[in-house]
CSV table of C-alpha atoms in Angstrom, one decimal:
chain,number,residue,atom,x,y,z
A,1,MET,CA,-17.0,-10.9,-18.0
A,2,THR,CA,-15.3,-13.1,-20.6
A,3,GLU,CA,-17.6,-15.4,-22.5
A,4,ALA,CA,-15.9,-18.6,-23.7
A,5,ALA,CA,-16.9,-21.6,-25.7
A,6,VAL,CA,-18.3,-24.3,-23.6
A,7,THR,CA,-17.3,-27.8,-24.8
A,8,ALA,CA,-18.1,-29.7,-21.7
A,9,PRO,CA,-19.8,-33.1,-22.2
A,10,ALA,CA,-23.5,-33.2,-21.8
A,11,GLY,CA,-24.6,-33.2,-18.2
A,12,LEU,CA,-21.8,-30.9,-17.0
A,13,ARG,CA,-22.4,-27.4,-18.3
A,14,LEU,CA,-20.0,-25.0,-16.7
A,15,THR,CA,-20.6,-21.4,-17.8
A,16,PRO,CA,-19.3,-18.1,-16.4
A,17,ALA,CA,-22.8,-17.5,-15.2
A,18,THR,CA,-23.0,-20.7,-13.2
A,19,VAL,CA,-19.6,-20.2,-11.8
A,20,LEU,CA,-20.4,-16.7,-10.7
A,21,GLU,CA,-23.7,-17.9,-9.1
A,22,ALA,CA,-21.7,-20.5,-7.2
A,23,LEU,CA,-19.1,-18.0,-6.0
A,24,ASP,CA,-21.9,-16.1,-4.2
A,25,ALA,CA,-21.4,-18.8,-1.5
A,26,VAL,CA,-17.8,-17.7,-0.9
A,27,LYS,CA,-17.8,-15.0,1.8
A,28,ASP,CA,-15.2,-12.5,2.8
A,29,PRO,CA,-13.8,-14.2,6.0
A,30,GLU,CA,-13.6,-10.8,7.7
A,31,ILE,CA,-17.1,-9.7,6.7
A,32,PRO,CA,-19.0,-13.0,6.5
A,33,VAL,CA,-22.2,-11.4,5.4
A,34,VAL,CA,-20.7,-10.3,2.1
A,35,SER,CA,-19.7,-12.6,-0.7
A,36,VAL,CA,-16.7,-12.2,-2.9
A,37,VAL,CA,-19.0,-11.4,-5.8
A,38,GLU,CA,-20.9,-8.7,-3.9
A,39,LEU,CA,-17.6,-7.3,-2.7
A,40,GLY,CA,-16.7,-6.8,-6.3
A,41,ILE,CA,-13.3,-8.6,-6.3
A,42,VAL,CA,-14.2,-11.1,-9.0
A,43,GLN,CA,-12.8,-9.5,-12.1
A,44,SER,CA,-13.7,-12.2,-14.7
A,45,VAL,CA,-14.6,-15.8,-15.1
A,46,THR,CA,-13.4,-17.8,-18.2
A,47,VAL,CA,-14.6,-21.3,-18.9
A,48,ASP,CA,-12.7,-23.4,-21.4
A,49,GLY,CA,-14.2,-26.9,-21.4
A,50,ASP,CA,-13.8,-28.2,-17.9
A,51,ASP,CA,-11.1,-25.7,-17.0
A,52,VAL,CA,-12.0,-22.5,-15.2
A,53,THR,CA,-10.0,-19.4,-14.7
A,54,VAL,CA,-11.2,-16.8,-12.2
A,55,ALA,CA,-9.4,-13.4,-12.0
A,56,ILE,CA,-9.7,-11.7,-8.7
A,57,THR,CA,-8.4,-8.3,-7.5
A,58,PRO,CA,-7.4,-7.4,-4.0
A,59,THR,CA,-9.4,-4.8,-2.0
A,60,PHE,CA,-6.4,-3.5,0.0
A,61,SER,CA,-3.2,-4.9,-1.4
A,62,GLY,CA,-2.0,-6.1,2.0
A,63,CYS,CA,-5.3,-7.8,2.8
A,64,PRO,CA,-4.4,-11.1,4.5
A,65,ALA,CA,-7.9,-12.5,3.7
A,66,LEU,CA,-7.0,-12.6,0.0
A,67,HIS,CA,-5.3,-15.9,0.0
A,68,VAL,CA,-8.1,-17.4,2.0
A,69,MET,CA,-10.7,-16.2,-0.5
A,70,ARG,CA,-8.5,-17.5,-3.3
A,71,GLU,CA,-8.4,-21.0,-1.8
A,72,GLU,CA,-12.1,-21.0,-1.1
A,73,ILE,CA,-12.9,-19.8,-4.7
A,74,GLU,CA,-10.7,-22.7,-6.0
A,75,ALA,CA,-12.4,-25.2,-3.8
A,76,CYS,CA,-15.9,-23.9,-4.7
A,77,VAL,CA,-15.3,-24.1,-8.5
A,78,LEU,CA,-13.8,-27.6,-8.1
A,79,ALA,CA,-16.9,-28.7,-6.2
A,80,LEU,CA,-18.9,-27.5,-9.2
A,81,GLY,CA,-17.3,-30.1,-11.4
A,82,ALA,CA,-14.4,-28.2,-12.9
A,83,ARG,CA,-11.3,-30.3,-13.8
A,84,GLN,CA,-8.8,-27.5,-13.3
A,85,VAL,CA,-9.2,-24.2,-11.6
A,86,THR,CA,-6.8,-21.3,-11.9
A,87,VAL,CA,-7.3,-18.2,-9.7
A,88,ASP,CA,-5.3,-15.3,-11.0
A,89,ILE,CA,-4.7,-12.1,-9.1
A,90,VAL,CA,-4.9,-9.0,-11.3
A,91,LEU,CA,-4.7,-5.3,-10.6
A,92,ASP,CA,-6.3,-3.7,-13.6
A,93,PRO,CA,-8.7,-2.1,-13.2
A,94,PRO,CA,-8.0,-1.4,-9.5
A,95,TRP,CA,-10.7,-2.3,-7.0
A,96,THR,CA,-12.8,0.5,-5.5
A,97,SER,CA,-15.2,0.3,-2.6
A,98,ASP,CA,-17.8,1.7,-5.0
A,99,ARG,CA,-18.1,-1.8,-6.4
A,100,ILE,CA,-19.7,-3.2,-3.2
A,101,ALA,CA,-23.3,-4.3,-4.0
A,102,PRO,CA,-26.2,-2.3,-2.5
A,103,ALA,CA,-27.7,-5.3,-0.8
A,104,ALA,CA,-24.3,-6.1,0.8
A,105,ARG,CA,-24.1,-2.6,2.2
A,106,GLU,CA,-27.4,-3.1,4.0
A,107,ARG,CA,-26.1,-6.3,5.5
A,108,MET,CA,-22.9,-4.6,6.6
A,109,LYS,CA,-25.0,-2.0,8.5
A,110,ALA,CA,-26.9,-4.8,10.2
A,111,ILE,CA,-23.6,-6.1,11.8
A,112,GLY,CA,-22.6,-2.6,12.9
A,113,LEU,CA,-20.2,-1.9,10.0
A,114,ALA,CA,-20.8,1.4,8.2
A,115,PRO,CA,-20.5,0.9,4.5
A,116,PRO,CA,-18.0,3.0,2.6
A,117,PRO,CA,-19.2,6.4,1.2
A,118,PRO,CA,-18.5,7.0,-2.5
A,119,ALA,CA,-14.7,7.0,-3.0
A,120,ALA,CA,-13.2,10.5,-3.6
A,121,ARG,CA,-11.9,10.8,-7.1
A,122,ARG,CA,-9.0,13.0,-8.0
A,123,ALA,CA,-7.7,13.9,-11.5
A,124,PHE,CA,-4.2,12.7,-12.3
A,125,ALA,CA,-2.2,15.6,-11.0
A,126,ILE,CA,0.4,16.0,-8.3
A,127,ASP,CA,-1.1,18.7,-6.2
A,128,LEU,CA,0.0,18.3,-2.6
A,129,GLU,CA,-2.5,20.8,-1.4
A,130,LEU,CA,-5.2,18.4,-2.4
A,131,LEU,CA,-3.9,15.7,-0.2
A,132,PRO,CA,-6.3,14.9,2.6
A,133,ARG,CA,-5.9,17.1,5.6
A,134,ALA,CA,-6.4,15.8,9.1
A,135,ASP,CA,-8.8,18.6,9.8
A,136,ALA,CA,-10.6,18.4,6.5
A,137,PRO,CA,-11.5,14.8,5.7
A,138,SER,CA,-12.0,14.2,2.0
A,139,GLU,CA,-15.3,12.3,2.7
A,140,ALA,CA,-18.2,13.2,4.9
A,141,PRO,CA,-18.4,11.1,8.1
A,142,PRO,CA,-20.6,8.1,7.7
A,143,ALA,CA,-24.1,7.7,9.2
A,144,CYS,CA,-24.0,5.7,12.4
A,145,PRO,CA,-25.0,2.1,11.5
A,146,PHE,CA,-26.8,1.8,14.8
A,147,CYS,CA,-29.0,4.9,15.0
A,148,ASN,CA,-28.4,6.5,11.6
A,149,ALA,CA,-27.4,9.8,13.1
A,150,MET,CA,-24.9,11.9,11.1
A,151,GLU,CA,-23.1,13.3,14.2
A,152,THR,CA,-20.2,10.9,13.9
A,153,GLU,CA,-16.5,11.5,14.1
A,154,LEU,CA,-13.3,9.8,12.9
A,155,GLU,CA,-11.5,8.3,15.9
A,156,ASN,CA,-8.7,6.5,14.0
A,157,ALA,CA,-8.0,5.9,10.3
A,158,PHE,CA,-7.0,2.4,11.2
A,159,GLY,CA,-9.1,-0.3,12.8
A,160,PRO,CA,-9.2,-4.1,13.5
A,161,THR,CA,-8.5,-4.8,9.8
A,162,ILE,CA,-6.7,-2.7,7.2
A,163,CYS,CA,-10.0,-2.0,5.4
A,164,ARG,CA,-11.7,-0.5,8.4
A,165,ALA,CA,-11.6,2.9,10.3
A,166,LEU,CA,-12.9,3.6,13.7
A,167,TYR,CA,-15.7,6.2,14.3
A,168,TYR,CA,-17.7,7.4,17.3
A,169,CYS,CA,-21.4,8.4,17.2
A,170,HIS,CA,-22.1,11.4,19.4
A,171,ALA,CA,-25.9,10.7,19.2
A,172,CYS,CA,-26.0,7.2,20.6
A,173,GLN,CA,-22.5,7.3,22.1
A,174,GLN,CA,-21.4,4.1,20.4
A,175,PRO,CA,-18.1,3.5,18.7
A,176,PHE,CA,-18.4,1.8,15.4
A,177,GLU,CA,-16.3,0.6,12.4
A,178,GLN,CA,-16.5,1.9,8.9
A,179,PHE,CA,-15.4,0.0,5.7
A,180,LYS,CA,-13.0,2.6,4.3
A,181,ALA,CA,-13.7,4.2,0.9
A,182,LEU,CA,-11.0,3.3,-1.6
B,1,MET,CA,6.8,28.2,-0.9
B,2,ALA,CA,7.1,25.8,-3.8
B,3,ASN,CA,4.3,25.7,-6.3
B,4,PRO,CA,2.9,22.2,-6.5
B,5,ALA,CA,1.6,22.8,-10.0
B,6,THR,CA,5.1,23.6,-11.2
B,7,GLY,CA,6.4,20.5,-9.6
B,8,ALA,CA,3.7,18.5,-11.3
B,9,ALA,CA,4.8,19.8,-14.7
B,10,THR,CA,8.4,18.6,-14.1
B,11,VAL,CA,7.4,15.0,-13.3
B,12,ALA,CA,4.5,14.5,-15.6
B,13,PRO,CA,5.1,11.5,-17.8
B,14,ALA,CA,5.8,11.9,-21.5
B,15,THR,CA,2.6,11.9,-23.4
B,16,ASP,CA,3.9,11.0,-26.9
B,17,ARG,CA,5.1,7.5,-25.9
B,18,THR,CA,3.5,4.2,-26.8
B,19,ALA,CA,2.4,1.8,-24.1
B,20,LEU,CA,4.8,-1.1,-23.5
B,21,ASP,CA,3.4,-4.6,-22.7
B,22,THR,CA,6.9,-6.0,-22.4
B,23,PRO,CA,9.9,-4.0,-21.3
B,24,PRO,CA,12.7,-3.6,-23.9
B,25,PRO,CA,15.4,-6.3,-23.2
B,26,GLU,CA,18.1,-3.8,-22.9
B,27,LEU,CA,16.2,-2.1,-20.0
B,28,LEU,CA,15.4,-5.2,-18.1
B,29,GLY,CA,18.4,-5.0,-15.7
B,30,ALA,CA,17.6,-1.4,-14.8
B,31,LEU,CA,13.9,-2.1,-14.4
B,32,LYS,CA,14.5,-5.0,-12.1
B,33,ARG,CA,16.8,-2.8,-10.0
B,34,TYR,CA,14.2,0.0,-9.8
B,35,LEU,CA,11.5,-2.4,-8.8
B,36,LEU,CA,13.8,-4.0,-6.2
B,37,ALA,CA,14.5,-0.5,-4.6
B,38,LEU,CA,10.7,0.0,-4.4
B,39,ALA,CA,10.1,-3.4,-2.9
B,40,ASP,CA,13.0,-3.3,-0.4
B,41,ASP,CA,11.9,0.1,0.9
B,42,GLU,CA,8.4,-1.2,1.6
B,43,MET,CA,9.5,-4.6,3.0
B,44,LEU,CA,11.8,-3.1,5.5
B,45,LEU,CA,9.4,-0.3,6.6
B,46,GLY,CA,6.7,-3.0,6.9
B,47,HIS,CA,9.0,-5.0,9.2
B,48,ARG,CA,10.0,-2.0,11.3
B,49,ASP,CA,6.3,-0.9,11.6
B,50,ALA,CA,5.4,-4.4,12.7
B,51,GLU,CA,7.8,-4.0,15.6
B,52,TRP,CA,5.2,-1.7,17.2
B,53,THR,CA,2.6,-4.5,17.3
B,54,GLY,CA,1.9,-5.0,21.0
B,55,LEU,CA,4.2,-2.1,22.0
B,56,GLY,CA,2.4,1.0,20.7
B,57,PRO,CA,2.4,4.0,23.1
B,58,ILE,CA,-1.4,3.9,23.0
B,59,LEU,CA,-3.7,1.2,21.6
B,60,GLU,CA,-4.7,3.3,18.6
B,61,GLU,CA,-1.1,3.7,17.5
B,62,ASP,CA,-0.4,0.0,18.1
B,63,ILE,CA,-3.2,-0.7,15.6
B,64,ALA,CA,-2.2,2.1,13.2
B,65,PHE,CA,1.4,0.9,12.9
B,66,SER,CA,0.3,-2.7,12.6
B,67,SER,CA,-2.1,-1.8,9.8
B,68,MET,CA,0.5,0.3,8.0
B,69,ALA,CA,2.9,-2.6,8.3
B,70,GLN,CA,0.4,-4.8,6.6
B,71,ASP,CA,0.0,-2.2,3.8
B,72,GLU,CA,3.7,-1.9,3.3
B,73,LEU,CA,4.2,-5.6,3.2
B,74,GLY,CA,1.3,-5.9,0.7
B,75,HIS,CA,3.0,-3.3,-1.5
B,76,ALA,CA,6.4,-5.1,-1.2
B,77,LYS,CA,4.7,-8.3,-2.4
B,78,ILE,CA,3.3,-6.5,-5.5
B,79,TRP,CA,6.7,-5.1,-6.4
B,80,TYR,CA,8.5,-8.4,-5.8
B,81,GLY,CA,5.7,-10.0,-7.8
B,82,LEU,CA,6.4,-7.8,-10.8
B,83,ARG,CA,10.1,-8.8,-10.6
B,84,HIS,CA,9.0,-12.5,-10.4
B,85,GLU,CA,7.1,-12.0,-13.6
B,86,LEU,CA,10.3,-10.7,-15.1
B,87,GLY,CA,12.1,-14.0,-14.2
B,88,GLU,CA,13.2,-13.4,-10.6
B,89,PRO,CA,12.5,-15.9,-7.8
B,90,SER,CA,9.3,-15.9,-5.9
B,91,PRO,CA,8.5,-12.9,-3.7
B,92,ASP,CA,9.3,-14.9,-0.5
B,93,ARG,CA,12.6,-16.0,-1.8
B,94,GLN,CA,13.5,-12.4,-2.9
B,95,ALA,CA,12.6,-11.1,0.6
B,96,PHE,CA,14.1,-13.8,2.7
B,97,LEU,CA,17.1,-15.2,0.9
B,98,ARG,CA,19.1,-12.1,0.0
B,99,ASP,CA,22.0,-10.8,2.1
B,100,ALA,CA,22.5,-7.2,2.9
B,101,PRO,CA,24.7,-6.2,-0.1
B,102,ASP,CA,21.9,-7.3,-2.4
B,103,TRP,CA,19.3,-4.9,-0.8
B,104,LEU,CA,18.6,-1.7,-2.6
B,105,ASN,CA,16.5,0.1,0.0
B,106,ALA,CA,17.3,3.7,1.1
B,107,ARG,CA,19.0,3.5,4.4
B,108,LEU,CA,16.2,5.4,6.0
B,109,LEU,CA,14.1,2.3,6.0
B,110,GLU,CA,16.6,0.0,7.7
B,111,LEU,CA,17.3,2.2,10.7
B,112,ASP,CA,16.1,0.9,14.1
B,113,ARG,CA,12.6,2.0,14.9
B,114,GLY,CA,13.9,4.3,17.6
B,115,ASP,CA,11.3,6.0,19.8
B,116,TYR,CA,7.7,6.6,18.7
B,117,ALA,CA,8.5,10.1,17.4
B,118,ALA,CA,11.2,8.6,15.1
B,119,SER,CA,8.8,6.0,13.7
B,120,LEU,CA,6.1,8.6,13.1
B,121,VAL,CA,8.5,11.0,11.4
B,122,ARG,CA,10.1,8.3,9.2
B,123,GLN,CA,6.7,7.0,8.2
B,124,TYR,CA,5.4,10.4,7.2
B,125,LEU,CA,8.5,11.4,5.3
B,126,PHE,CA,8.4,8.1,3.4
B,127,ASP,CA,4.7,8.2,2.8
B,128,LEU,CA,4.9,11.7,1.2
B,129,ALA,CA,7.7,10.4,-1.0
B,130,GLU,CA,5.8,7.2,-1.9
B,131,LEU,CA,2.7,9.1,-2.8
B,132,LEU,CA,4.6,11.3,-5.2
B,133,ARG,CA,6.4,8.5,-6.8
B,134,LEU,CA,3.3,6.4,-7.2
B,135,GLU,CA,1.4,9.3,-8.6
B,136,ALA,CA,4.1,9.7,-11.3
B,137,LEU,CA,4.4,6.0,-11.9
B,138,THR,CA,0.7,5.8,-12.8
B,139,GLY,CA,1.8,7.3,-16.1
B,140,SER,CA,4.5,4.6,-16.7
B,141,ALA,CA,4.8,3.4,-20.3
B,142,TRP,CA,5.1,-0.1,-18.9
B,143,LYS,CA,1.5,-1.0,-18.1
B,144,PRO,CA,2.0,-3.5,-15.2
B,145,LEU,CA,4.0,-0.8,-13.4
B,146,ALA,CA,1.3,1.8,-14.1
B,147,ASP,CA,-1.5,-0.6,-12.9
B,148,ALA,CA,0.3,-1.4,-9.7
B,149,ALA,CA,1.0,2.3,-9.0
B,150,LEU,CA,-2.6,3.2,-9.4
B,151,LYS,CA,-3.7,0.4,-7.1
B,152,LEU,CA,-1.2,1.3,-4.3
B,153,ARG,CA,-1.7,5.1,-4.5
B,154,GLN,CA,-5.3,4.7,-3.4
B,155,GLU,CA,-4.2,3.3,-0.1
B,156,GLU,CA,-1.7,6.1,0.8
B,157,LYS,CA,-4.3,8.6,1.8
B,158,TYR,CA,-5.0,6.8,5.0
B,159,HIS,CA,-1.3,6.8,5.9
B,160,LEU,CA,-1.0,10.5,5.2
B,161,LEU,CA,-4.2,11.2,7.1
B,162,HIS,CA,-2.7,9.4,10.1
B,163,GLY,CA,0.7,10.9,9.9
B,164,GLN,CA,-0.5,14.5,9.6
B,165,ALA,CA,-3.0,14.2,12.4
B,166,TYR,CA,-0.5,12.8,14.9
B,167,LEU,CA,2.3,15.1,13.8
B,168,GLU,CA,0.2,18.2,14.3
B,169,ARG,CA,-1.4,17.0,17.5
B,170,LEU,CA,1.9,16.1,19.1
B,171,ALA,CA,4.0,18.9,17.8
B,172,LYS,CA,1.5,21.5,19.0
B,173,GLY,CA,1.1,19.8,22.4
B,174,ALA,CA,3.7,19.5,25.1
B,175,ASP,CA,7.2,20.8,24.6
B,176,GLU,CA,8.6,17.3,25.2
B,177,ALA,CA,6.7,15.9,22.3
B,178,ARG,CA,7.7,18.7,20.1
B,179,ASP,CA,11.4,18.3,21.0
B,180,LEU,CA,11.3,14.6,20.4
B,181,LEU,CA,9.8,15.1,17.0
B,182,GLN,CA,12.3,17.8,16.1
B,183,ALA,CA,15.2,15.6,17.2
B,184,ALA,CA,13.8,12.7,15.1
B,185,LEU,CA,13.5,14.9,12.1
B,186,ASP,CA,17.0,16.3,12.5
B,187,ARG,CA,18.5,12.8,12.8
B,188,LEU,CA,16.5,11.2,10.0
B,189,TRP,CA,16.7,14.1,7.5
B,190,PRO,CA,20.0,13.1,5.8
B,191,TYR,CA,18.7,9.6,5.4
B,192,ALA,CA,15.3,10.8,4.1
B,193,LEU,CA,17.0,12.9,1.4
B,194,ALA,CA,18.5,9.6,0.1
B,195,ILE,CA,15.1,8.2,-0.8
B,196,TRP,CA,15.7,9.9,-4.1
B,197,GLU,CA,19.1,8.4,-4.8
B,198,PRO,CA,18.6,6.8,-8.2
B,199,VAL,CA,19.4,3.2,-9.0
B,200,GLU,CA,21.9,2.4,-11.6
B,201,GLY,CA,20.3,2.8,-15.0
B,202,GLU,CA,17.4,5.0,-13.9
B,203,ALA,CA,18.2,7.5,-16.6
B,204,ASP,CA,17.5,4.9,-19.3
B,205,LEU,CA,14.2,4.1,-17.8
B,206,VAL,CA,13.3,7.8,-17.6
B,207,ALA,CA,14.2,8.2,-21.2
B,208,ALA,CA,11.9,5.3,-22.1
B,209,GLY,CA,9.0,6.9,-20.2
B,210,ILE,CA,8.9,4.0,-17.7
B,211,VAL,CA,9.7,5.8,-14.5
B,212,PRO,CA,9.9,9.5,-13.4
B,213,ALA,CA,13.3,11.1,-12.7
B,214,SER,CA,14.1,10.9,-9.0
B,215,ALA,CA,15.8,14.3,-9.3
B,216,ALA,CA,12.6,15.8,-10.5
B,217,LEU,CA,10.5,14.4,-7.7
B,218,ALA,CA,12.9,15.3,-4.9
B,219,PRO,CA,12.3,19.1,-4.8
B,220,VAL,CA,8.5,18.6,-5.0
B,221,TRP,CA,8.7,16.2,-2.0
B,222,ARG,CA,11.0,18.6,-0.2
B,223,ALA,CA,8.6,21.4,-0.6
B,224,ALA,CA,5.7,19.3,0.6
B,225,VAL,CA,7.7,18.2,3.6
B,226,VAL,CA,8.6,21.8,4.5
B,227,THR,CA,5.0,22.9,4.2
B,228,ARG,CA,3.7,20.2,6.4
B,229,PHE,CA,6.3,20.1,9.1
B,230,GLU,CA,6.4,23.9,9.4
B,231,ARG,CA,2.6,23.9,9.7
B,232,ALA,CA,3.1,21.7,12.7
B,233,GLY,CA,5.7,24.1,14.1
B,234,LEU,CA,8.8,22.0,13.3
B,235,THR,CA,11.9,23.2,11.4
B,236,VAL,CA,13.1,21.2,8.4
B,237,PRO,CA,16.9,21.2,8.3
B,238,LEU,CA,18.4,23.2,5.4
B,239,SER,CA,21.0,20.5,4.6
B,240,HIS,CA,21.2,18.8,1.2
B,241,ASP,CA,23.7,16.2,2.4
B,242,ALA,CA,22.2,12.8,1.9
B,243,VAL,CA,23.4,9.5,3.3
B,244,THR,CA,23.4,7.7,0.0
B,245,GLY,CA,24.7,4.3,-0.9
B,246,GLY,CA,21.6,2.3,-0.1
B,247,ARG,CA,20.5,2.0,-3.8
B,248,ARG,CA,24.0,0.6,-4.5
B,249,GLY,CA,23.8,-2.0,-1.8
B,250,GLU,CA,25.8,-0.1,0.8
B,251,HIS,CA,24.1,-0.4,4.2
B,252,GLY,CA,24.7,0.1,7.9
B,253,PRO,CA,24.9,-2.6,10.6
B,254,GLU,CA,21.1,-2.1,11.3
B,255,LEU,CA,20.2,-3.9,8.1
B,256,VAL,CA,22.3,-6.9,9.0
B,257,THR,CA,20.6,-7.2,12.4
B,258,LEU,CA,17.2,-6.6,10.8
B,259,LEU,CA,17.7,-9.3,8.2
B,260,ALA,CA,18.9,-11.8,10.8
B,261,ALA,CA,15.6,-11.3,12.7
B,262,MET,CA,13.4,-11.1,9.6
B,263,GLN,CA,14.9,-14.0,7.6
B,264,GLY,CA,16.0,-16.4,10.3
B,265,LEU,CA,12.8,-18.5,10.4
B,266,TYR,CA,12.4,-18.7,6.6
B,267,ARG,CA,16.0,-19.6,6.1
B,268,SER,CA,15.8,-22.4,8.6
B,269,ASP,CA,13.7,-24.3,6.1
B,270,PRO,CA,13.1,-22.4,2.8
B,271,GLU,CA,11.1,-25.3,1.3
B,272,ALA,CA,8.5,-25.3,4.2
B,273,ASP,CA,5.0,-24.9,3.1
B,274,TRP,CA,3.2,-22.2,5.2
């Protein structure tokens, strides 16, 4: 998080911390129980007097919710008293689902969405035999968000949004969605 | 069987280079062309994939191709965005206001979607190529390119997981499915080879450590394709004859038709605020 000199007049004290706190009210429109801060897409907040710059990073690069979150972040910080708000989209470092806050993971489960398992990491090497095989998933299947059973199976690598996969629980015989590991 | 490790050595980026924050001015033209080829491939594949929305042979595949379309369009936006930062018009204007001769996509991506087998085979051939290219580009000396490649590479695993699962399931199923997949592979193969046609000036970018040599990636990709398709019981053609020209702006009638459909609305009012 970038610290910046705060030269705002008395009575209006914008700091990166107050901005971040306020941004906790901005939710992911596709997962309304998780804020943009908990999702881990807020890369930095810079305050320069009354001007605020927020750098965010996409989860999946094609995510259509990104521009919605961008507009809501801008509106949120303006409502906080900022004169000018800039929301930059940056790619470094790339987002990973490991950034999702623990409390947010619990809330995902409560709405029937399995949180992502730790993302598989590969060393930088072009080794095609290490590519994921259909019959040998790189990650263990998630626990069922309804009954916590581990007898779950991938039904489809794609779901209702690009960040979700579809699973089936053999224990409680319910289909469920998983937030993909990235 | 090709040794992937050997392939890796041939495409590994130079390690003795210094990172570039801004590309050298004399390489700007070639870099913009290279990025345009990347962007145009993704944009057109995204458009073709989206044609399956509502028409997929089964609901899961309707969803899968719609999701992959979103991914490819997201990737295209990032590549057009990098060009925008280098002084080109906005991503939307790049995508919707250029005529066919200004597109640098490989012709594979402009072809009509064909039947489901053709779409599946095209997607898988391209995804394997894209993963290899992105993997190599993560070592680019130009940092914005390396950052973007790292980001996009992460998303590819779901495409490959999907492609491989369906390829194997269908090819090992009924004879009709196998025959349709084989026919698609035979027809698309010369176009797929041309994914690796270099843009003008690529050699200069390679020498500067900004991009990998397409000629070095091509055999690694080919070996991967052979391994995976043969595992599914399909035969990869032996031919090396590629339908090139796309990277020089030479395209077939399919691109003209596609652009008319894709760009018509935007061109009716380019200043409209969506």
